[in-house]
Amino acid sequence: MIETFLYAKVQIGTKIFDPLTPTLDFNLSKCHIELSSQGQIGKITATIEDSSGALQADIACGKQIDVWLAKQLPFSTKFFLGKLEKRNILQSVPDAVEYEIEGAHITSRLTHRIVHFARIQKRLSDGVSVDNTDNTTLIENMVKDIVQKTDVYPTGEPTLETADGITVSGVESTSLRIPEYICDYKPASDALRELGDVSGRTFWLDEAKDLKFKAPQVLDSGVLITDNPDSVLAQGWDATKLATILQDDTFDLEDSIVETKNRIFGIGGDEPVIDQKQETTSGGQDALDTLYRAQKLSPKELRMAYVAVYIDKTGSPGVDLEGEIREDNSNTPQGGSLIKVFKVPLTQIGATGWYIADVGADKINTSKAVWLILYKKGSSGNTFRWYRDSSATSTRATSSDGITWSVVGSTYSYAFRTYSATRLLSIGDDEASKTAYNVRETVISDPSITERKTMENLVNNLIGVSGKLKRTFTCTIYPPDTMMLIGQSVRVVNSKLGLDDLFEITRMAFDMEEGVPAKGVEVEGVVFV
């Protein structure tokens, strides 16, 4: 037999409204609760009657609000957890006091905390290729860091884990990295949304304060929502997970391509590409303690974004490695126009290898050669050494003061790499969608993404959803004994509309008016087809 009503137990602080036991510390005359995913904030609005006016200290801003829903005892499904954020006291007659309250779901805590941190992936010895054994930039680890690590909070306040009891067991593994992620004073919710966009995940906090960070429709609730509880399918279903569509309410099924985009241009930051190089290092090394040393080379690209040199250090130089790029002047650095100065901090120089420096030169004259110069540094036994090959086909130069140069032709070449930079562009297409709905294009831009794989992941995750038709159902159901949760998938069958599909629950709402228990819960779900 299907029950007639759905009851709510509401606890504010220590005061309880429970119509079934009953425990009536206050009278709840109206209650509206709305929950949603996609990082949106659930809310509760309610009207509470207090004839004695004695509850002002209990029904107060900052108090925790817990709501359970049930057809009958016990109240086992917690539907809402949040904080009371607004209270309005109404006194219409001397003996009648009402509180109109508003509360925000626990997910709102993610909007109230500011995070400020950077995670930069280690590089291999070439100075550019990322080290895929460095897991600090795994998206799931950065998500957990936002909740758990003190270094992401700029003022040293307790973490979300410590202050609010938030856990991270619902954070899915993505196996995706962002080589460089800089979060510059943003709400934690904004940082989670950015990480979710790249990985194709959405997030929210459940009623146990556990952070969910997951791909759509990966959590199957096992619930069937049907318009015919007498059908063979419904009769064979787990009775505790069977929900019935209320027949006296509207079932709304919407198909939309308003937001459909079947071609995405993903534009990132500058992607480094090697322009010129000499990578042989077996010919020996020359110290920089007494001489400036320069290597002549001929760039092909207009931009020189970075330069890398193969060096080591002896003893304790005590200074940074510095150098410059200078235009050639009749086969000598002397008198040539200075293009850019660069530096590799001493703290970044460890074992022998490639070390990269930011140059940022945008207008190289490719009709002329340039000189890559390393400055004289340190003292005997406490300096840097530049490695070289043993060829006799290059041109180099030395100087004791950086002004007057001695040029040597038909000689060995120092080990170097110069990098140009091109704007990272990745294009994603949904061919079936283009055929069905014509080409519908959009652009996403994120200058912080400089690795092609990361941008490709972002574009592919977005095109996998954005190119499809969005199908949304909305109806009121008499819920199952085992309530589905936001973000879980449910099977929806409407025999009159010929509908039978899996939808992800994106919204649920509960209403109680004039103290009368509700007949059901309004639910909304989405599937992309």
Short mmCIF file of C-alpha atoms in Angstrom, two decimals:
data_model
loop_
_atom_site.label_atom_id
_atom_site.label_comp_id
_atom_site.label_asym_id
_atom_site.label_seq_id
_atom_site.Cartn_x
_atom_site.Cartn_y
_atom_site.Cartn_z
CA MET A 1 0.00 0.00 0.00
CA ILE A 2 1.37 3.41 -0.96
CA GLU A 3 1.55 5.90 1.89
CA THR A 4 -0.26 9.20 1.53
CA PHE A 5 2.13 11.76 3.03
CA LEU A 6 5.78 12.57 3.42
CA TYR A 7 6.84 13.95 6.79
CA ALA A 8 9.72 16.23 7.73
CA LYS A 9 11.72 16.24 10.95
CA VAL A 10 13.52 19.55 11.42
CA GLN A 11 16.21 20.27 14.01
CA ILE A 12 17.59 23.78 14.55
CA GLY A 13 20.41 23.73 17.06
CA THR A 14 18.99 21.55 19.83
CA LYS A 15 15.31 22.29 19.14
CA ILE A 16 13.32 19.66 17.26
CA PHE A 17 10.11 19.50 15.27
CA ASP A 18 9.15 15.83 14.82
CA PRO A 19 5.47 15.21 14.02
CA LEU A 20 5.71 11.42 14.29
CA THR A 21 7.20 10.72 17.73
CA PRO A 22 6.02 13.50 18.39
CA THR A 23 8.60 16.04 19.62
CA LEU A 24 7.38 19.58 19.16
CA ASP A 25 9.82 22.15 20.54
CA PHE A 26 8.34 24.51 17.96
CA ASN A 27 5.58 24.44 15.35
CA LEU A 28 6.68 24.33 11.70
CA SER A 29 3.93 25.86 9.57
CA LYS A 30 5.82 26.21 6.27
CA CYS A 31 8.96 24.66 4.89
CA HIS A 32 10.62 24.73 1.47
CA ILE A 33 13.90 22.91 0.81
CA GLU A 34 15.78 22.86 -2.46
CA LEU A 35 18.92 20.88 -3.26
CA SER A 36 21.00 20.99 -6.42
CA SER A 37 24.30 19.79 -7.81
CA GLN A 38 26.69 21.55 -10.21
CA GLY A 39 28.27 23.39 -7.27
CA GLN A 40 25.05 25.36 -6.64
CA ILE A 41 23.94 26.06 -3.10
CA GLY A 42 20.89 24.33 -1.66
CA LYS A 43 18.59 26.38 0.57
CA ILE A 44 15.79 26.16 3.11
CA THR A 45 13.08 28.67 3.92
CA ALA A 46 10.64 28.06 6.76
CA THR A 47 8.08 29.71 9.00
CA ILE A 48 8.17 28.75 12.68
CA GLU A 49 5.48 29.60 15.20
CA ASP A 50 6.52 30.49 18.74
CA SER A 51 3.54 31.61 20.81
CA SER A 52 5.67 32.17 23.93
CA GLY A 53 8.42 34.10 22.15
CA ALA A 54 10.97 32.07 24.09
CA LEU A 55 12.94 30.66 21.15
CA GLN A 56 14.89 33.72 20.06
CA ALA A 57 18.18 32.36 21.39
CA ASP A 58 17.57 28.95 19.83
CA ILE A 59 16.28 29.98 16.40
CA ALA A 60 19.28 32.20 15.70
CA CYS A 61 21.69 32.89 12.85
CA GLY A 62 24.57 30.45 12.74
CA LYS A 63 22.63 27.53 14.17
CA GLN A 64 22.87 24.20 12.35
CA ILE A 65 19.77 23.03 10.51
CA ASP A 66 19.13 19.31 9.93
CA VAL A 67 16.14 17.97 8.01
CA TRP A 68 15.08 14.34 7.63
CA LEU A 69 12.27 13.02 5.43
CA ALA A 70 10.25 9.85 5.98
CA LYS A 71 6.89 8.26 5.25
CA GLN A 72 6.89 6.73 8.70
CA LEU A 73 9.29 6.24 11.58
CA PRO A 74 12.23 6.10 11.73
CA PHE A 75 13.57 9.31 10.10
CA SER A 76 16.56 7.61 8.50
CA THR A 77 17.22 9.77 5.42
CA LYS A 78 18.83 13.15 6.09
CA PHE A 79 17.66 15.42 3.29
CA PHE A 80 19.34 18.69 4.25
CA LEU A 81 22.24 19.94 6.33
CA GLY A 82 23.07 23.62 6.56
CA LYS A 83 23.27 26.80 8.60
CA LEU A 84 20.65 29.38 9.50
CA GLU A 85 21.70 32.60 7.79
CA LYS A 86 18.72 34.94 8.03
CA ARG A 87 15.92 35.37 10.56
CA ASN A 88 12.94 37.73 10.51
CA ILE A 89 10.76 37.99 13.64
CA LEU A 90 7.10 38.86 13.07
CA GLN A 91 4.73 39.79 15.88
CA SER A 92 1.22 40.31 14.51
CA VAL A 93 -0.59 40.24 17.88
CA PRO A 94 0.86 40.21 21.41
CA ASP A 95 0.67 36.43 21.74
CA ALA A 96 1.68 35.41 18.21
CA VAL A 97 5.37 35.35 17.22
CA GLU A 98 6.64 33.90 13.97
CA TYR A 99 10.16 33.41 12.69
CA GLU A 100 10.74 33.49 8.96
CA ILE A 101 14.12 31.85 8.45
CA GLU A 102 16.47 31.17 5.56
CA GLY A 103 19.31 28.72 5.61
CA ALA A 104 22.05 27.70 3.20
CA HIS A 105 23.18 24.16 2.49
CA ILE A 106 26.53 23.05 3.90
CA THR A 107 27.97 23.40 0.37
CA SER A 108 27.90 27.17 1.00
CA ARG A 109 30.96 26.73 3.24
CA LEU A 110 32.97 26.31 0.03
CA THR A 111 32.01 29.84 -1.04
CA HIS A 112 33.03 31.40 2.28
CA ARG A 113 36.65 30.20 2.36
CA ILE A 114 39.34 31.88 0.25
CA VAL A 115 42.22 29.80 -1.07
CA HIS A 116 45.52 30.99 -2.49
CA PHE A 117 48.07 28.43 -3.69
CA ALA A 118 50.09 27.15 -6.61
CA ARG A 119 50.88 23.63 -7.74
CA ILE A 120 53.60 23.43 -10.40
CA GLN A 121 54.64 20.05 -11.71
CA LYS A 122 58.28 19.07 -11.62
CA ARG A 123 60.13 19.02 -14.93
CA LEU A 124 62.47 16.48 -16.43
CA SER A 125 66.10 17.28 -17.13
CA ASP A 126 65.22 19.06 -20.37
CA GLY A 127 63.54 21.73 -18.31
CA VAL A 128 60.29 21.57 -20.30
CA SER A 129 58.84 18.03 -20.30
CA VAL A 130 56.72 17.38 -17.21
CA ASP A 131 57.65 14.70 -14.68
CA ASN A 132 54.65 12.39 -14.60
CA THR A 133 55.81 10.78 -11.37
CA ASP A 134 55.08 14.07 -9.56
CA ASN A 135 51.53 13.68 -8.25
CA THR A 136 51.15 17.10 -6.62
CA THR A 137 49.34 18.37 -9.72
CA LEU A 138 46.95 15.44 -10.05
CA ILE A 139 43.51 17.05 -10.08
CA GLU A 140 42.14 14.81 -7.34
CA ASN A 141 45.09 15.67 -5.11
CA MET A 142 44.60 19.40 -5.61
CA VAL A 143 40.90 18.98 -4.81
CA LYS A 144 41.81 17.22 -1.56
CA ASP A 145 44.43 19.86 -0.79
CA ILE A 146 41.73 22.55 -0.91
CA VAL A 147 39.98 20.78 1.95
CA GLN A 148 42.93 19.43 3.92
CA LYS A 149 46.15 21.42 3.42
CA THR A 150 46.96 24.49 5.50
CA ASP A 151 49.23 25.98 2.82
CA VAL A 152 46.24 26.80 0.58
CA TYR A 153 44.78 29.22 3.14
CA PRO A 154 46.49 32.63 3.00
CA THR A 155 45.90 33.65 6.63
CA GLY A 156 46.63 30.36 8.36
CA GLU A 157 43.03 29.77 9.39
CA PRO A 158 41.97 26.15 10.08
CA THR A 159 41.21 24.06 6.99
CA LEU A 160 37.74 23.07 5.84
CA GLU A 161 38.52 19.64 7.22
CA THR A 162 39.47 20.95 10.65
CA ALA A 163 36.98 23.81 10.99
CA ASP A 164 33.92 22.23 9.34
CA GLY A 165 34.54 18.49 9.48
CA ILE A 166 34.48 18.14 5.69
CA THR A 167 35.84 14.85 4.34
CA VAL A 168 37.06 13.84 0.88
CA SER A 169 36.15 10.19 0.44
CA GLY A 170 33.83 11.14 -2.45
CA VAL A 171 36.64 12.62 -4.57
CA GLU A 172 37.09 10.44 -7.64
CA SER A 173 40.43 9.63 -9.18
CA THR A 174 40.90 11.37 -12.52
CA SER A 175 44.52 10.46 -13.43
CA LEU A 176 44.66 13.97 -14.97
CA ARG A 177 47.26 16.61 -14.17
CA ILE A 178 47.46 20.36 -14.67
CA PRO A 179 51.20 21.08 -15.02
CA GLU A 180 50.75 24.56 -13.60
CA TYR A 181 47.75 25.60 -11.55
CA ILE A 182 47.75 28.96 -9.79
CA CYS A 183 44.78 29.85 -7.62
CA ASP A 184 45.02 33.54 -6.78
CA TYR A 185 42.72 34.43 -3.86
CA LYS A 186 39.50 32.72 -4.93
CA PRO A 187 36.63 31.07 -3.07
CA ALA A 188 37.25 27.36 -2.68
CA SER A 189 34.11 26.76 -4.76
CA ASP A 190 35.61 28.65 -7.71
CA ALA A 191 38.82 26.63 -7.56
CA LEU A 192 36.83 23.37 -7.42
CA ARG A 193 34.74 24.51 -10.39
CA GLU A 194 37.87 25.23 -12.43
CA LEU A 195 39.35 21.83 -11.61
CA GLY A 196 35.99 20.23 -12.39
CA ASP A 197 35.81 21.90 -15.80
CA VAL A 198 39.19 20.49 -16.81
CA SER A 199 38.39 16.99 -15.59
CA GLY A 200 34.71 16.78 -16.53
CA ARG A 201 33.61 16.58 -12.89
CA THR A 202 31.00 18.31 -10.78
CA PHE A 203 31.05 18.80 -7.02
CA TRP A 204 28.91 19.31 -3.92
CA LEU A 205 28.85 18.39 -0.23
CA ASP A 206 26.46 15.70 0.88
CA GLU A 207 24.54 15.64 4.17
CA ALA A 208 27.45 13.80 5.84
CA LYS A 209 29.78 16.72 4.91
CA ASP A 210 31.62 14.56 2.39
CA LEU A 211 32.89 16.31 -0.72
CA LYS A 212 31.64 14.72 -3.91
CA PHE A 213 33.80 15.40 -6.97
CA LYS A 214 32.64 13.08 -9.69
CA ALA A 215 31.81 12.49 -13.32
CA PRO A 216 28.12 12.56 -14.27
CA GLN A 217 26.01 9.42 -13.76
CA VAL A 218 28.65 7.28 -12.13
CA LEU A 219 26.65 6.74 -8.94
CA ASP A 220 23.66 4.50 -9.58
CA SER A 221 21.00 4.88 -6.91
CA GLY A 222 19.15 1.77 -8.07
CA VAL A 223 15.90 3.78 -7.93
CA LEU A 224 13.12 3.40 -10.49
CA ILE A 225 10.77 6.35 -11.03
CA THR A 226 7.67 5.16 -12.85
CA ASP A 227 4.17 6.30 -13.76
CA ASN A 228 2.87 2.72 -13.44
CA PRO A 229 3.66 0.95 -10.16
CA ASP A 230 1.58 -2.01 -11.32
CA SER A 231 3.72 -2.72 -14.39
CA VAL A 232 5.76 -5.90 -14.65
CA LEU A 233 8.95 -3.85 -14.38
CA ALA A 234 7.82 -2.09 -11.20
CA GLN A 235 6.47 -5.24 -9.60
CA GLY A 236 9.83 -6.93 -10.09
CA TRP A 237 11.80 -3.96 -8.75
CA ASP A 238 13.27 -3.66 -5.25
CA ALA A 239 10.25 -2.25 -3.39
CA THR A 240 12.44 -0.08 -1.18
CA LYS A 241 13.79 1.71 -4.31
CA LEU A 242 10.52 2.24 -6.16
CA ALA A 243 9.25 5.81 -6.64
CA THR A 244 5.88 6.69 -8.14
CA ILE A 245 5.12 9.75 -10.27
CA LEU A 246 2.18 11.63 -8.76
CA GLN A 247 -0.63 11.53 -11.31
CA ASP A 248 -2.22 14.82 -10.24
CA ASP A 249 0.96 16.74 -10.99
CA THR A 250 2.59 17.72 -14.29
CA PHE A 251 5.36 15.61 -15.78
CA ASP A 252 7.58 17.98 -17.75
CA LEU A 253 10.01 16.60 -20.34
CA GLU A 254 12.14 19.20 -22.10
CA ASP A 255 14.52 18.69 -25.02
CA SER A 256 16.87 21.58 -25.74
CA ILE A 257 19.80 22.47 -27.98
CA VAL A 258 19.87 26.10 -26.81
CA GLU A 259 23.22 25.55 -25.11
CA THR A 260 24.50 22.88 -27.52
CA LYS A 261 28.02 23.52 -28.84
CA ASN A 262 29.45 20.90 -31.19
CA ARG A 263 32.77 22.56 -31.99
CA ILE A 264 34.96 23.96 -29.22
CA PHE A 265 38.09 26.04 -29.73
CA GLY A 266 40.21 25.62 -26.61
CA ILE A 267 42.77 28.41 -26.35
CA GLY A 268 45.47 28.18 -23.71
CA GLY A 269 48.67 30.01 -22.90
CA ASP A 270 52.00 29.80 -24.68
CA GLU A 271 53.19 26.29 -25.53
CA PRO A 272 57.01 26.05 -25.66
CA VAL A 273 58.53 24.52 -28.82
CA ILE A 274 62.25 24.05 -29.46
CA ASP A 275 63.54 26.37 -32.16
CA GLN A 276 67.34 25.85 -32.12
CA LYS A 277 69.43 23.37 -30.16
CA GLN A 278 72.81 21.73 -29.66
CA GLU A 279 72.42 18.96 -27.12
CA THR A 280 75.76 17.12 -27.15
CA THR A 281 77.59 17.54 -23.82
CA SER A 282 80.46 15.02 -24.07
CA GLY A 283 83.16 17.46 -25.23
CA GLY A 284 83.92 18.88 -21.79
CA GLN A 285 82.93 21.99 -19.88
CA ASP A 286 84.17 25.56 -19.47
CA ALA A 287 84.01 27.44 -16.17
CA LEU A 288 82.48 30.87 -15.78
CA ASP A 289 84.71 32.13 -12.94
CA THR A 290 87.02 34.27 -15.13
CA LEU A 291 85.24 34.76 -18.45
CA TYR A 292 81.91 35.65 -20.00
CA ARG A 293 81.11 32.95 -22.57
CA ALA A 294 78.91 33.29 -25.66
CA GLN A 295 77.47 30.96 -28.28
CA LYS A 296 76.40 32.19 -31.72
CA LEU A 297 73.14 30.80 -33.13
CA SER A 298 70.50 31.64 -35.72
CA PRO A 299 66.86 31.61 -34.57
CA LYS A 300 64.15 30.80 -37.08
CA GLU A 301 61.19 31.98 -35.02
CA LEU A 302 60.25 35.57 -34.19
CA ARG A 303 59.59 34.75 -30.55
CA MET A 304 62.17 33.43 -28.11
CA ALA A 305 60.21 32.48 -25.03
CA TYR A 306 62.81 30.45 -23.12
CA VAL A 307 66.42 29.41 -23.25
CA ALA A 308 68.00 26.34 -21.64
CA VAL A 309 71.68 25.61 -20.98
CA TYR A 310 73.38 22.42 -19.83
CA ILE A 311 75.49 23.28 -16.78
CA ASP A 312 76.73 22.19 -13.41
CA LYS A 313 78.01 24.07 -10.39
CA THR A 314 81.22 23.58 -8.46
CA GLY A 315 81.51 24.45 -4.80
CA SER A 316 79.23 27.27 -3.68
CA PRO A 317 78.91 30.01 -6.32
CA GLY A 318 76.81 32.11 -3.96
CA VAL A 319 75.10 33.92 -6.87
CA ASP A 320 72.43 33.27 -9.50
CA LEU A 321 73.32 32.19 -13.01
CA GLU A 322 72.65 35.13 -15.34
CA GLY A 323 72.96 35.81 -19.04
CA GLU A 324 71.55 37.65 -22.00
CA ILE A 325 70.49 37.38 -25.63
CA ARG A 326 72.27 39.94 -27.82
CA GLU A 327 71.97 40.62 -31.54
CA ASP A 328 75.03 39.84 -33.69
CA ASN A 329 77.08 42.78 -34.91
CA SER A 330 79.33 41.69 -37.79
CA ASN A 331 80.18 38.33 -36.22
CA THR A 332 80.72 39.61 -32.67
CA PRO A 333 78.50 40.33 -29.64
CA GLN A 334 80.34 43.62 -29.21
CA GLY A 335 78.06 46.51 -30.12
CA GLY A 336 75.08 44.31 -30.86
CA SER A 337 71.66 45.36 -29.57
CA LEU A 338 70.62 43.82 -26.26
CA ILE A 339 67.48 41.74 -26.70
CA LYS A 340 66.80 40.30 -23.22
CA VAL A 341 68.51 39.48 -19.92
CA PHE A 342 67.64 36.20 -18.19
CA LYS A 343 68.36 34.46 -14.90
CA VAL A 344 68.29 31.00 -13.32
CA PRO A 345 68.10 31.33 -9.51
CA LEU A 346 70.87 29.54 -7.62
CA THR A 347 68.23 27.81 -5.48
CA GLN A 348 66.96 26.00 -8.59
CA ILE A 349 70.34 24.67 -9.66
CA GLY A 350 71.20 21.24 -8.35
CA ALA A 351 72.74 18.31 -10.21
CA THR A 352 74.29 18.56 -13.66
CA GLY A 353 71.60 19.05 -16.29
CA TRP A 354 69.42 21.36 -18.34
CA TYR A 355 68.26 24.57 -16.70
CA ILE A 356 65.64 26.76 -18.31
CA ALA A 357 65.14 30.52 -18.04
CA ASP A 358 62.33 32.80 -19.14
CA VAL A 359 63.42 35.14 -21.95
CA GLY A 360 60.15 36.51 -23.28
CA ALA A 361 61.56 38.14 -26.43
CA ASP A 362 58.74 38.79 -28.89
CA LYS A 363 60.47 40.39 -31.88
CA ILE A 364 63.62 38.52 -32.87
CA ASN A 365 65.14 39.65 -36.18
CA THR A 366 65.49 36.27 -37.84
CA SER A 367 67.64 37.72 -40.63
CA LYS A 368 70.44 38.13 -38.09
CA ALA A 369 72.24 35.71 -35.79
CA VAL A 370 72.14 36.24 -32.03
CA TRP A 371 74.52 35.47 -29.18
CA LEU A 372 73.56 33.44 -26.15
CA ILE A 373 75.79 34.81 -23.38
CA LEU A 374 76.41 33.51 -19.86
CA TYR A 375 77.90 36.03 -17.44
CA LYS A 376 81.12 35.58 -15.48
CA LYS A 377 80.15 34.33 -12.02
CA GLY A 378 81.71 33.21 -8.76
CA SER A 379 85.36 32.37 -8.20
CA SER A 380 87.77 29.49 -8.81
CA GLY A 381 86.15 26.30 -7.50
CA ASN A 382 82.87 28.12 -6.74
CA THR A 383 81.24 28.76 -10.09
CA PHE A 384 79.17 27.32 -12.92
CA ARG A 385 80.43 25.25 -15.86
CA TRP A 386 78.88 25.21 -19.33
CA TYR A 387 79.04 21.87 -21.16
CA ARG A 388 79.97 21.56 -24.84
CA ASP A 389 80.48 19.20 -27.75
CA SER A 390 83.77 18.45 -29.55
CA SER A 391 82.83 19.69 -33.02
CA ALA A 392 84.73 22.27 -35.07
CA THR A 393 81.83 23.87 -36.92
CA SER A 394 80.54 26.52 -34.55
CA THR A 395 81.32 30.09 -33.51
CA ARG A 396 81.76 31.18 -29.90
CA ALA A 397 83.24 34.10 -28.02
CA THR A 398 84.76 35.01 -24.64
CA SER A 399 85.19 38.23 -22.69
CA SER A 400 86.74 39.20 -19.39
CA ASP A 401 84.51 42.27 -18.91
CA GLY A 402 81.41 41.61 -21.05
CA ILE A 403 82.31 44.51 -23.35
CA THR A 404 85.33 43.53 -25.42
CA TRP A 405 84.97 40.13 -27.04
CA SER A 406 87.31 37.57 -28.58
CA VAL A 407 85.55 35.52 -31.25
CA VAL A 408 86.62 31.98 -32.20
CA GLY A 409 85.38 30.34 -35.40
CA SER A 410 85.40 26.68 -36.51
CA THR A 411 85.22 25.58 -32.88
CA TYR A 412 83.07 23.57 -30.50
CA SER A 413 79.52 24.54 -29.52
CA TYR A 414 78.08 24.94 -26.06
CA ALA A 415 74.96 22.93 -25.20
CA PHE A 416 71.83 25.04 -25.50
CA ARG A 417 68.19 25.07 -26.50
CA THR A 418 66.07 28.03 -27.51
CA TYR A 419 62.30 27.82 -27.40
CA SER A 420 59.71 29.68 -29.36
CA ALA A 421 56.15 29.80 -28.07
CA THR A 422 52.90 29.39 -29.92
CA ARG A 423 49.41 29.99 -28.61
CA LEU A 424 48.06 26.64 -27.51
CA LEU A 425 44.98 25.67 -29.53
CA SER A 426 42.94 22.48 -29.32
CA ILE A 427 39.77 21.90 -31.33
CA GLY A 428 37.06 19.43 -30.40
CA ASP A 429 34.24 18.33 -32.72
CA ASP A 430 31.10 16.27 -32.28
CA GLU A 431 30.45 15.17 -35.86
CA ALA A 432 27.08 13.55 -35.18
CA SER A 433 25.86 16.71 -33.47
CA LYS A 434 27.09 18.87 -36.36
CA THR A 435 25.12 16.71 -38.79
CA ALA A 436 21.99 16.88 -36.65
CA TYR A 437 22.05 20.52 -35.54
CA ASN A 438 24.51 22.25 -37.93
CA VAL A 439 27.79 23.71 -36.69
CA ARG A 440 27.45 25.46 -33.31
CA GLU A 441 30.80 26.86 -32.16
CA THR A 442 32.20 28.33 -29.00
CA VAL A 443 35.56 29.37 -27.54
CA ILE A 444 37.00 28.62 -24.13
CA SER A 445 40.12 30.41 -22.99
CA ASP A 446 42.46 29.61 -20.11
CA PRO A 447 45.95 31.17 -20.33
CA SER A 448 47.13 29.10 -17.36
CA ILE A 449 47.00 25.93 -19.49
CA THR A 450 50.27 25.56 -21.39
CA GLU A 451 50.35 21.78 -21.92
CA ARG A 452 48.53 20.36 -24.93
CA LYS A 453 47.30 17.21 -23.17
CA THR A 454 45.61 19.26 -20.46
CA MET A 455 43.80 21.45 -22.99
CA GLU A 456 42.80 18.39 -25.02
CA ASN A 457 41.35 16.79 -21.88
CA LEU A 458 39.37 19.93 -21.14
CA VAL A 459 38.01 20.21 -24.70
CA ASN A 460 37.19 16.49 -24.93
CA ASN A 461 35.39 16.52 -21.58
CA LEU A 462 33.32 19.52 -22.60
CA ILE A 463 32.50 18.36 -26.13
CA GLY A 464 31.37 15.00 -24.76
CA VAL A 465 28.45 16.81 -23.12
CA SER A 466 28.05 20.17 -24.86
CA GLY A 467 27.54 18.64 -28.32
CA LYS A 468 24.52 16.64 -27.22
CA LEU A 469 20.86 17.45 -26.84
CA LYS A 470 19.99 18.19 -23.21
CA ARG A 471 16.94 16.28 -21.97
CA THR A 472 15.46 17.34 -18.64
CA PHE A 473 12.55 15.86 -16.72
CA THR A 474 10.73 17.51 -13.83
CA CYS A 475 7.97 15.90 -11.81
CA THR A 476 6.74 15.26 -8.30
CA ILE A 477 7.26 11.77 -6.96
CA TYR A 478 6.23 9.81 -3.96
CA PRO A 479 9.78 8.87 -3.00
CA PRO A 480 11.18 5.43 -2.32
CA ASP A 481 12.00 4.15 1.16
CA THR A 482 15.68 4.39 0.20
CA MET A 483 15.96 7.99 -0.98
CA MET A 484 18.15 8.74 -3.99
CA LEU A 485 20.68 11.52 -3.60
CA ILE A 486 21.72 14.51 -5.65
CA GLY A 487 24.19 13.40 -8.34
CA GLN A 488 22.98 9.81 -8.45
CA SER A 489 21.39 8.27 -11.52
CA VAL A 490 17.83 6.98 -11.58
CA ARG A 491 15.85 5.07 -14.17
CA VAL A 492 12.79 7.04 -15.31
CA VAL A 493 9.91 5.32 -17.08
CA ASN A 494 6.90 7.23 -18.38
CA SER A 495 4.85 4.81 -20.42
CA LYS A 496 2.60 7.48 -21.94
CA LEU A 497 5.57 9.41 -23.34
CA GLY A 498 7.56 6.33 -24.32
CA LEU A 499 10.36 7.41 -21.97
CA ASP A 500 12.78 4.91 -20.48
CA ASP A 501 16.23 6.29 -19.70
CA LEU A 502 18.82 6.94 -17.01
CA PHE A 503 18.90 10.49 -15.68
CA GLU A 504 21.24 12.18 -13.23
CA ILE A 505 19.34 13.84 -10.38
CA THR A 506 20.32 17.52 -10.40
CA ARG A 507 17.64 19.04 -8.20
CA MET A 508 15.20 17.97 -5.47
CA ALA A 509 12.68 20.14 -3.62
CA PHE A 510 10.36 19.53 -0.67
CA ASP A 511 7.39 21.75 0.28
CA MET A 512 5.14 21.77 3.33
CA GLU A 513 2.34 24.33 3.57
CA GLU A 514 0.16 25.29 6.54
CA GLY A 515 1.48 22.42 8.62
CA VAL A 516 0.13 19.80 6.20
CA PRO A 517 2.69 17.08 5.31
CA ALA A 518 3.80 16.98 1.69
CA LYS A 519 2.57 14.48 -0.83
CA GLY A 520 5.95 14.09 -2.43
CA VAL A 521 9.27 15.49 -3.55
CA GLU A 522 9.82 17.47 -6.72
CA VAL A 523 12.77 16.07 -8.67
CA GLU A 524 14.67 17.15 -11.73
CA GLY A 525 17.09 15.08 -13.74
CA VAL A 526 19.24 15.52 -16.82
CA VAL A 527 20.61 13.26 -19.52
CA PHE A 528 22.56 14.24 -22.64
CA VAL A 529 21.55 12.30 -25.73
#
